[in-house]
CSV table of C-alpha atoms in Angstrom, one decimal:
chain,number,residue,atom,x,y,z
A,1103,UNK,CA,79.2,103.0,103.0
A,1104,UNK,CA,78.0,106.3,103.9
A,1105,UNK,CA,78.1,114.0,104.7
A,1106,UNK,CA,79.7,116.8,105.8
A,1107,UNK,CA,78.5,119.4,108.4
A,1108,UNK,CA,77.7,116.7,111.0
A,1109,UNK,CA,74.3,117.7,112.4
A,1110,UNK,CA,73.3,114.5,114.3
A,1111,UNK,CA,75.9,113.0,116.8
A,1112,UNK,CA,75.2,111.2,119.9
A,1113,UNK,CA,76.8,112.3,123.4
A,1114,UNK,CA,80.2,110.7,123.0
A,1115,UNK,CA,83.1,109.1,124.8
A,1116,UNK,CA,86.6,109.3,123.4
A,1117,UNK,CA,87.6,105.6,122.4
A,1118,UNK,CA,91.2,105.0,121.8
A,1119,UNK,CA,93.0,102.4,119.6
A,1120,UNK,CA,94.5,100.9,122.8
A,1121,UNK,CA,91.0,100.5,124.5
A,1122,UNK,CA,88.5,99.7,122.0
A,1123,UNK,CA,86.5,97.0,123.6
A,1124,UNK,CA,84.9,98.7,126.7
A,1125,UNK,CA,81.3,99.9,127.1
A,1126,UNK,CA,81.0,103.6,126.1
A,1127,UNK,CA,79.4,106.1,128.4
A,1128,UNK,CA,78.0,109.5,127.8
A,1129,UNK,CA,81.0,111.7,128.5
A,1130,UNK,CA,82.5,114.7,126.7
A,1131,UNK,CA,84.0,113.9,123.0
A,1132,UNK,CA,87.6,114.4,122.1
A,1133,UNK,CA,88.0,118.0,120.8
A,1134,UNK,CA,90.3,117.2,118.0
A,1135,UNK,CA,89.2,115.5,114.8
A,1136,UNK,CA,91.3,112.6,113.7
A,1137,UNK,CA,93.2,112.5,117.0
A,1138,UNK,CA,93.2,108.7,117.2
A,1139,UNK,CA,89.8,108.5,118.9
A,1140,UNK,CA,86.4,107.5,118.0
A,1141,UNK,CA,83.2,109.1,119.6
A,1142,UNK,CA,80.8,106.5,120.8
A,1143,UNK,CA,77.6,107.6,122.8
A,1144,UNK,CA,75.9,104.3,124.0
A,1145,UNK,CA,76.5,101.7,126.7
A,1146,UNK,CA,77.4,99.1,124.1
A,1147,UNK,CA,80.2,96.5,124.5
A,1148,UNK,CA,82.3,96.9,121.5
A,1149,UNK,CA,85.1,94.7,120.0
A,1150,UNK,CA,86.7,96.7,117.3
A,1151,UNK,CA,89.8,95.7,115.3
A,1152,UNK,CA,91.6,99.0,115.0
A,1153,UNK,CA,94.6,97.5,113.1
A,1154,UNK,CA,92.6,97.2,109.9
A,1155,UNK,CA,90.8,100.0,108.1
A,1156,UNK,CA,87.0,99.7,107.7
A,1157,UNK,CA,85.1,101.3,105.0
A,1158,UNK,CA,82.4,103.1,107.3
A,1159,UNK,CA,85.5,104.8,109.4
A,1160,UNK,CA,87.3,105.6,106.3
A,1161,UNK,CA,84.3,107.5,104.9
A,1162,UNK,CA,84.0,109.2,108.4
A,1163,UNK,CA,87.6,110.4,107.9
A,1164,UNK,CA,86.9,111.7,104.5
A,1165,UNK,CA,84.1,113.8,105.8
A,1166,UNK,CA,86.0,115.2,108.7
A,1167,UNK,CA,84.6,113.1,111.3
A,1168,UNK,CA,86.4,111.7,114.3
A,1169,UNK,CA,85.0,108.0,114.5
A,1170,UNK,CA,88.2,106.7,113.0
A,1171,UNK,CA,91.5,105.0,113.7
A,1172,UNK,CA,95.1,105.4,112.5
A,1173,UNK,CA,94.3,102.4,109.9
A,1174,UNK,CA,91.4,104.3,108.6
A,1175,UNK,CA,93.2,107.5,108.1
A,1176,UNK,CA,96.2,105.7,106.6
A,1177,UNK,CA,93.8,104.2,103.8
A,1178,UNK,CA,91.9,107.4,103.7
A,1179,UNK,CA,95.2,109.3,102.7
A,1180,UNK,CA,96.2,106.7,100.3
A,1181,UNK,CA,92.9,107.0,98.4
A,1182,UNK,CA,93.2,110.8,98.4
A,1183,UNK,CA,96.6,110.6,96.8
A,1184,UNK,CA,95.4,108.3,94.1
A,1185,UNK,CA,92.2,110.2,93.5
A,1186,UNK,CA,92.2,113.6,95.2
A,1187,UNK,CA,88.6,114.2,94.3
A,1188,UNK,CA,87.3,111.4,96.6
A,1189,UNK,CA,86.2,113.8,99.3
A,1190,UNK,CA,83.9,115.5,96.6
A,1191,UNK,CA,82.5,112.2,95.5
A,1192,UNK,CA,81.7,111.1,99.0
A,1193,UNK,CA,79.9,114.5,99.6
A,1194,UNK,CA,78.1,114.1,96.3
A,1195,UNK,CA,77.1,110.7,97.4
A,1196,UNK,CA,75.4,111.9,100.5
A,1197,UNK,CA,73.7,115.0,98.6
A,1198,UNK,CA,72.4,112.2,96.1
A,1199,UNK,CA,71.1,110.2,99.2
A,1200,UNK,CA,69.2,113.2,100.5
A,1201,UNK,CA,67.8,114.1,97.0
A,1202,UNK,CA,66.6,110.5,96.1
A,1203,UNK,CA,64.9,110.2,99.7
A,1204,UNK,CA,63.3,113.6,99.3
A,1205,UNK,CA,62.0,112.6,95.9
A,1206,UNK,CA,60.7,109.2,97.1
A,1207,UNK,CA,58.9,110.6,100.1
A,1208,UNK,CA,57.4,113.8,98.3
A,1209,UNK,CA,56.7,112.8,94.8
A,1210,UNK,CA,56.3,109.0,95.0
A,1211,UNK,CA,54.6,108.7,98.3
A,1212,UNK,CA,57.0,106.2,99.6
A,1213,UNK,CA,56.8,105.8,103.5
A,1214,UNK,CA,59.3,102.9,104.0
A,1215,UNK,CA,62.9,102.6,103.4
A,1216,UNK,CA,65.4,100.0,103.8
A,1217,UNK,CA,68.9,101.5,103.9
A,1218,UNK,CA,71.7,99.0,103.6
A,1219,UNK,CA,75.2,100.1,104.3
A,1220,UNK,CA,74.1,103.2,106.0
A,1221,UNK,CA,77.5,103.9,107.6
A,1222,UNK,CA,78.1,106.3,110.5
A,1223,UNK,CA,75.4,108.6,110.9
A,1224,UNK,CA,76.1,112.3,110.0
A,1225,UNK,CA,73.8,115.0,108.5
A,1226,UNK,CA,70.6,114.3,106.3
A,1227,UNK,CA,70.3,110.6,107.2
A,1228,UNK,CA,67.6,108.8,105.4
A,1229,UNK,CA,65.1,108.9,108.5
A,1230,UNK,CA,65.7,112.7,108.9
A,1231,UNK,CA,65.0,113.6,105.2
A,1232,UNK,CA,62.1,111.2,105.0
A,1233,UNK,CA,60.4,112.2,108.2
A,1234,UNK,CA,60.8,115.8,107.6
A,1235,UNK,CA,58.9,115.4,104.5
A,1236,UNK,CA,56.3,112.9,105.5
A,1237,UNK,CA,55.7,112.1,109.3
A,1238,UNK,CA,55.3,108.4,109.7
A,1239,UNK,CA,58.0,107.1,107.6
A,1240,UNK,CA,59.5,103.8,108.7
A,1241,UNK,CA,63.2,103.4,108.2
A,1242,UNK,CA,65.3,100.2,108.6
A,1243,UNK,CA,69.2,100.8,108.7
A,1244,UNK,CA,71.6,97.9,108.0
A,1245,UNK,CA,75.3,97.9,108.6
A,1246,UNK,CA,77.9,95.5,110.2
A,1247,UNK,CA,80.6,97.7,111.7
A,1248,UNK,CA,80.5,97.9,115.7
A,1249,UNK,CA,81.2,101.8,115.7
A,1250,UNK,CA,77.9,102.2,113.2
A,1251,UNK,CA,76.2,99.9,115.7
A,1252,UNK,CA,77.1,102.0,118.7
A,1253,UNK,CA,75.8,105.3,117.0
A,1254,UNK,CA,72.7,103.3,115.8
A,1255,UNK,CA,71.4,103.1,119.3
A,1256,UNK,CA,70.1,106.8,119.2
A,1257,UNK,CA,68.3,106.0,116.0
A,1258,UNK,CA,66.2,103.2,117.8
A,1259,UNK,CA,63.3,105.6,118.6
A,1260,UNK,CA,59.7,105.8,117.6
A,1261,UNK,CA,57.2,108.6,117.7
A,1262,UNK,CA,55.0,110.8,115.8
A,1263,UNK,CA,57.8,111.3,113.1
A,1264,UNK,CA,58.0,107.7,112.3
A,1265,UNK,CA,59.8,104.3,113.3
A,1266,UNK,CA,63.5,103.8,112.9
A,1267,UNK,CA,65.4,100.5,113.5
A,1268,UNK,CA,68.7,99.0,112.8
A,1269,UNK,CA,69.9,95.5,111.7
A,1270,UNK,CA,73.4,94.5,112.4
A,1271,UNK,CA,74.0,92.4,109.2
A,1272,UNK,CA,76.1,92.0,105.9
A,1273,UNK,CA,74.6,92.8,102.6
A,1274,UNK,CA,75.5,89.1,101.6
A,1275,UNK,CA,72.9,87.8,104.0
A,1276,UNK,CA,69.9,89.3,102.1
A,1277,UNK,CA,67.4,86.6,103.6
A,1278,UNK,CA,68.3,87.5,107.1
A,1279,UNK,CA,68.1,91.3,106.3
A,1280,UNK,CA,64.6,90.7,104.9
A,1281,UNK,CA,63.5,88.6,107.7
A,1282,UNK,CA,64.4,91.0,110.3
A,1283,UNK,CA,63.2,94.1,108.3
A,1284,UNK,CA,59.6,92.6,108.2
A,1285,UNK,CA,59.4,93.3,112.0
A,1286,UNK,CA,59.5,97.0,111.2
A,1287,UNK,CA,58.4,97.3,107.3
A,1288,UNK,CA,55.1,96.1,105.9
A,1289,UNK,CA,56.3,94.2,102.7
A,1290,UNK,CA,52.9,94.2,101.3
A,1291,UNK,CA,53.2,98.0,100.7
A,1292,UNK,CA,56.1,99.6,98.6
A,1293,UNK,CA,59.4,99.8,99.9
A,1294,UNK,CA,62.4,101.9,98.9
A,1295,UNK,CA,65.7,99.9,98.8
A,1296,UNK,CA,68.8,102.2,99.3
A,1297,UNK,CA,72.2,100.8,98.2
A,1298,UNK,CA,74.4,103.8,98.5
A,1299,UNK,CA,78.1,103.1,97.6
A,1300,UNK,CA,77.9,99.5,98.9
A,1301,UNK,CA,77.7,97.2,96.1
A,1302,UNK,CA,81.5,97.6,95.2
A,1303,UNK,CA,82.2,95.7,98.3
A,1304,UNK,CA,80.5,92.6,96.6
A,1305,UNK,CA,82.9,91.3,94.0
A,1306,UNK,CA,81.8,89.6,90.8
A,1307,UNK,CA,82.3,86.0,92.3
A,1308,UNK,CA,79.7,86.8,95.0
A,1309,UNK,CA,77.1,87.7,92.3
A,1310,UNK,CA,75.9,91.1,93.6
A,1311,UNK,CA,73.1,90.8,90.9
A,1312,UNK,CA,71.6,88.1,92.5
A,1313,UNK,CA,71.7,89.8,96.0
A,1314,UNK,CA,69.9,92.7,94.5
A,1315,UNK,CA,67.4,90.4,92.8
A,1316,UNK,CA,66.7,88.8,96.2
A,1317,UNK,CA,65.9,92.1,97.7
A,1318,UNK,CA,63.6,93.1,94.9
A,1319,UNK,CA,61.9,89.9,94.9
A,1320,UNK,CA,60.7,90.5,98.4
A,1321,UNK,CA,59.1,94.0,97.8
A,1322,UNK,CA,55.7,94.7,95.9
A,1323,UNK,CA,55.1,96.5,92.8
A,1324,UNK,CA,55.5,100.3,93.4
A,1325,UNK,CA,58.7,99.8,95.3
A,1326,UNK,CA,62.2,101.5,94.3
A,1327,UNK,CA,65.7,100.7,94.1
A,1328,UNK,CA,68.3,103.5,94.5
A,1329,UNK,CA,71.9,102.8,93.8
A,1330,UNK,CA,75.2,104.9,93.8
A,1331,UNK,CA,78.3,102.9,92.8
A,1332,UNK,CA,81.9,104.0,92.2
A,1333,UNK,CA,82.8,104.2,88.5
A,1334,UNK,CA,85.5,102.2,86.8
A,1335,UNK,CA,84.9,104.4,83.6
A,1336,UNK,CA,85.3,107.8,84.9
A,1337,UNK,CA,88.7,109.1,85.8
A,1338,UNK,CA,89.8,105.7,85.0
A,1339,UNK,CA,93.5,105.6,85.8
A,1340,UNK,CA,92.9,107.3,89.2
A,1341,UNK,CA,90.0,105.3,90.2
A,1342,UNK,CA,92.0,102.2,89.4
A,1343,UNK,CA,94.9,103.4,91.5
A,1344,UNK,CA,92.5,104.3,94.4
A,1345,UNK,CA,91.0,100.7,94.2
A,1346,UNK,CA,94.4,99.1,94.2
A,1347,UNK,CA,95.4,101.1,97.3
A,1348,UNK,CA,92.2,100.6,99.3
A,1349,UNK,CA,92.3,96.7,98.6
A,1350,UNK,CA,95.6,96.7,100.1
A,1351,UNK,CA,94.6,98.5,103.3
A,1352,UNK,CA,90.9,97.8,104.0
A,1353,UNK,CA,89.2,94.8,105.3
A,1354,UNK,CA,86.3,95.1,102.7
A,1355,UNK,CA,87.7,95.1,99.2
A,1356,UNK,CA,86.3,97.2,96.2
A,1357,UNK,CA,85.2,96.4,92.7
A,1358,UNK,CA,84.5,99.6,90.8
A,1359,UNK,CA,82.2,99.0,87.9
A,1360,UNK,CA,81.5,100.6,84.5
A,1361,UNK,CA,78.1,102.5,83.7
A,1362,UNK,CA,76.8,99.4,81.7
A,1363,UNK,CA,77.6,97.1,84.7
A,1364,UNK,CA,75.8,99.4,87.2
A,1365,UNK,CA,72.9,99.9,84.7
A,1366,UNK,CA,72.4,96.1,84.9
A,1367,UNK,CA,71.2,96.2,88.6
A,1368,UNK,CA,68.1,98.0,87.3
A,1369,UNK,CA,67.0,95.3,84.7
A,1370,UNK,CA,63.4,95.0,84.8
A,1371,UNK,CA,62.7,98.2,86.5
A,1372,UNK,CA,61.6,101.5,85.2
A,1373,UNK,CA,64.2,104.0,85.4
A,1374,UNK,CA,63.2,107.4,86.9
A,1375,UNK,CA,64.5,110.4,85.1
A,1376,UNK,CA,67.2,111.5,84.2
A,1377,UNK,CA,68.1,107.6,84.3
A,1378,UNK,CA,71.5,106.4,85.1
A,1379,UNK,CA,73.8,109.3,85.4
A,1380,UNK,CA,76.7,110.6,87.5
A,1381,UNK,CA,75.1,111.0,91.0
A,1382,UNK,CA,75.9,114.9,90.8
A,1383,UNK,CA,73.7,115.0,87.7
A,1384,UNK,CA,70.7,113.3,89.2
A,1385,UNK,CA,68.1,116.3,89.8
A,1386,UNK,CA,70.6,118.6,91.3
A,1387,UNK,CA,69.2,121.4,93.4
A,1388,UNK,CA,72.1,123.9,93.0
A,1389,UNK,CA,74.7,124.6,90.5
A,1390,UNK,CA,77.4,123.6,93.0
A,1391,UNK,CA,75.9,120.1,93.3
A,1392,UNK,CA,75.7,119.7,89.6
A,1393,UNK,CA,79.4,120.6,89.1
A,1394,UNK,CA,80.8,118.2,91.7
A,1395,UNK,CA,83.7,116.2,90.3
A,1396,UNK,CA,82.2,113.1,91.8
A,1397,UNK,CA,83.0,109.7,90.0
A,1398,UNK,CA,80.0,107.6,90.8
A,1399,UNK,CA,77.3,106.3,88.8
A,1400,UNK,CA,73.6,106.6,90.3
A,1401,UNK,CA,70.1,105.9,89.5
A,1402,UNK,CA,66.6,105.0,90.7
A,1403,UNK,CA,64.3,102.4,89.4
A,1404,UNK,CA,60.6,101.6,90.0
A,1405,UNK,CA,59.3,97.9,90.3
A,1406,UNK,CA,56.2,97.7,88.0
């Protein structure tokens, strides 16, 4: 699920593996990154299984955060050994998110965002980018990790900049997500559906195409779909090794897909230029972004 240079962090308490089911309070955070603690800044009762790696916390580890536990770090290191450029890929994914949200808010006039698989908040979150471009944007975040839920409490604010809410749900339960999202979003107006590095956690037997179709069926013409997806046909051997290692250590299994498989999610939509490309090639703003060695396919489609 889902940048480096963490700009947004709530006030925090160090939560250790030995005591991961207590309410958190606003006390100073642990000073060391990756020290066996997770920083949580809200009075939310948590029940966290720290013995099994979770994708949101593994991503946090790759990005230098401290909201991860030993199992997450083991999984993260195994992935790095298989594919050393994974950290660049994760950062490129965050940059792709920021660029697509900025395009949608500035150039496409979108004011509503449904971000599923948001992960632990870092820098350039969807609501920050959208509301910096256009005040009044509404953002609904969806994830199902208790650490993400704890952080999300700080996002539940409304004001002149816009409205932001959080749904604790799994992508597989698209009907529930849509039902709860209608409390914040107006589905008679265009919505941008953001699926950033999440569809790989839906295997083929669970029919990810049906899930995406259900989401798209609920939004009107003029809406957009944005997807990033780890590639099975870039750095093929290394990516296969990484998938194998993660599947042994993470609760959420992964299915990486080739370009044609990812492009199928956009069937019936009008692709926005430059089309389906590696995420670092989608309208990069700097030469550094464009040259990232990221192994993810990405694209944006408009519903006609």
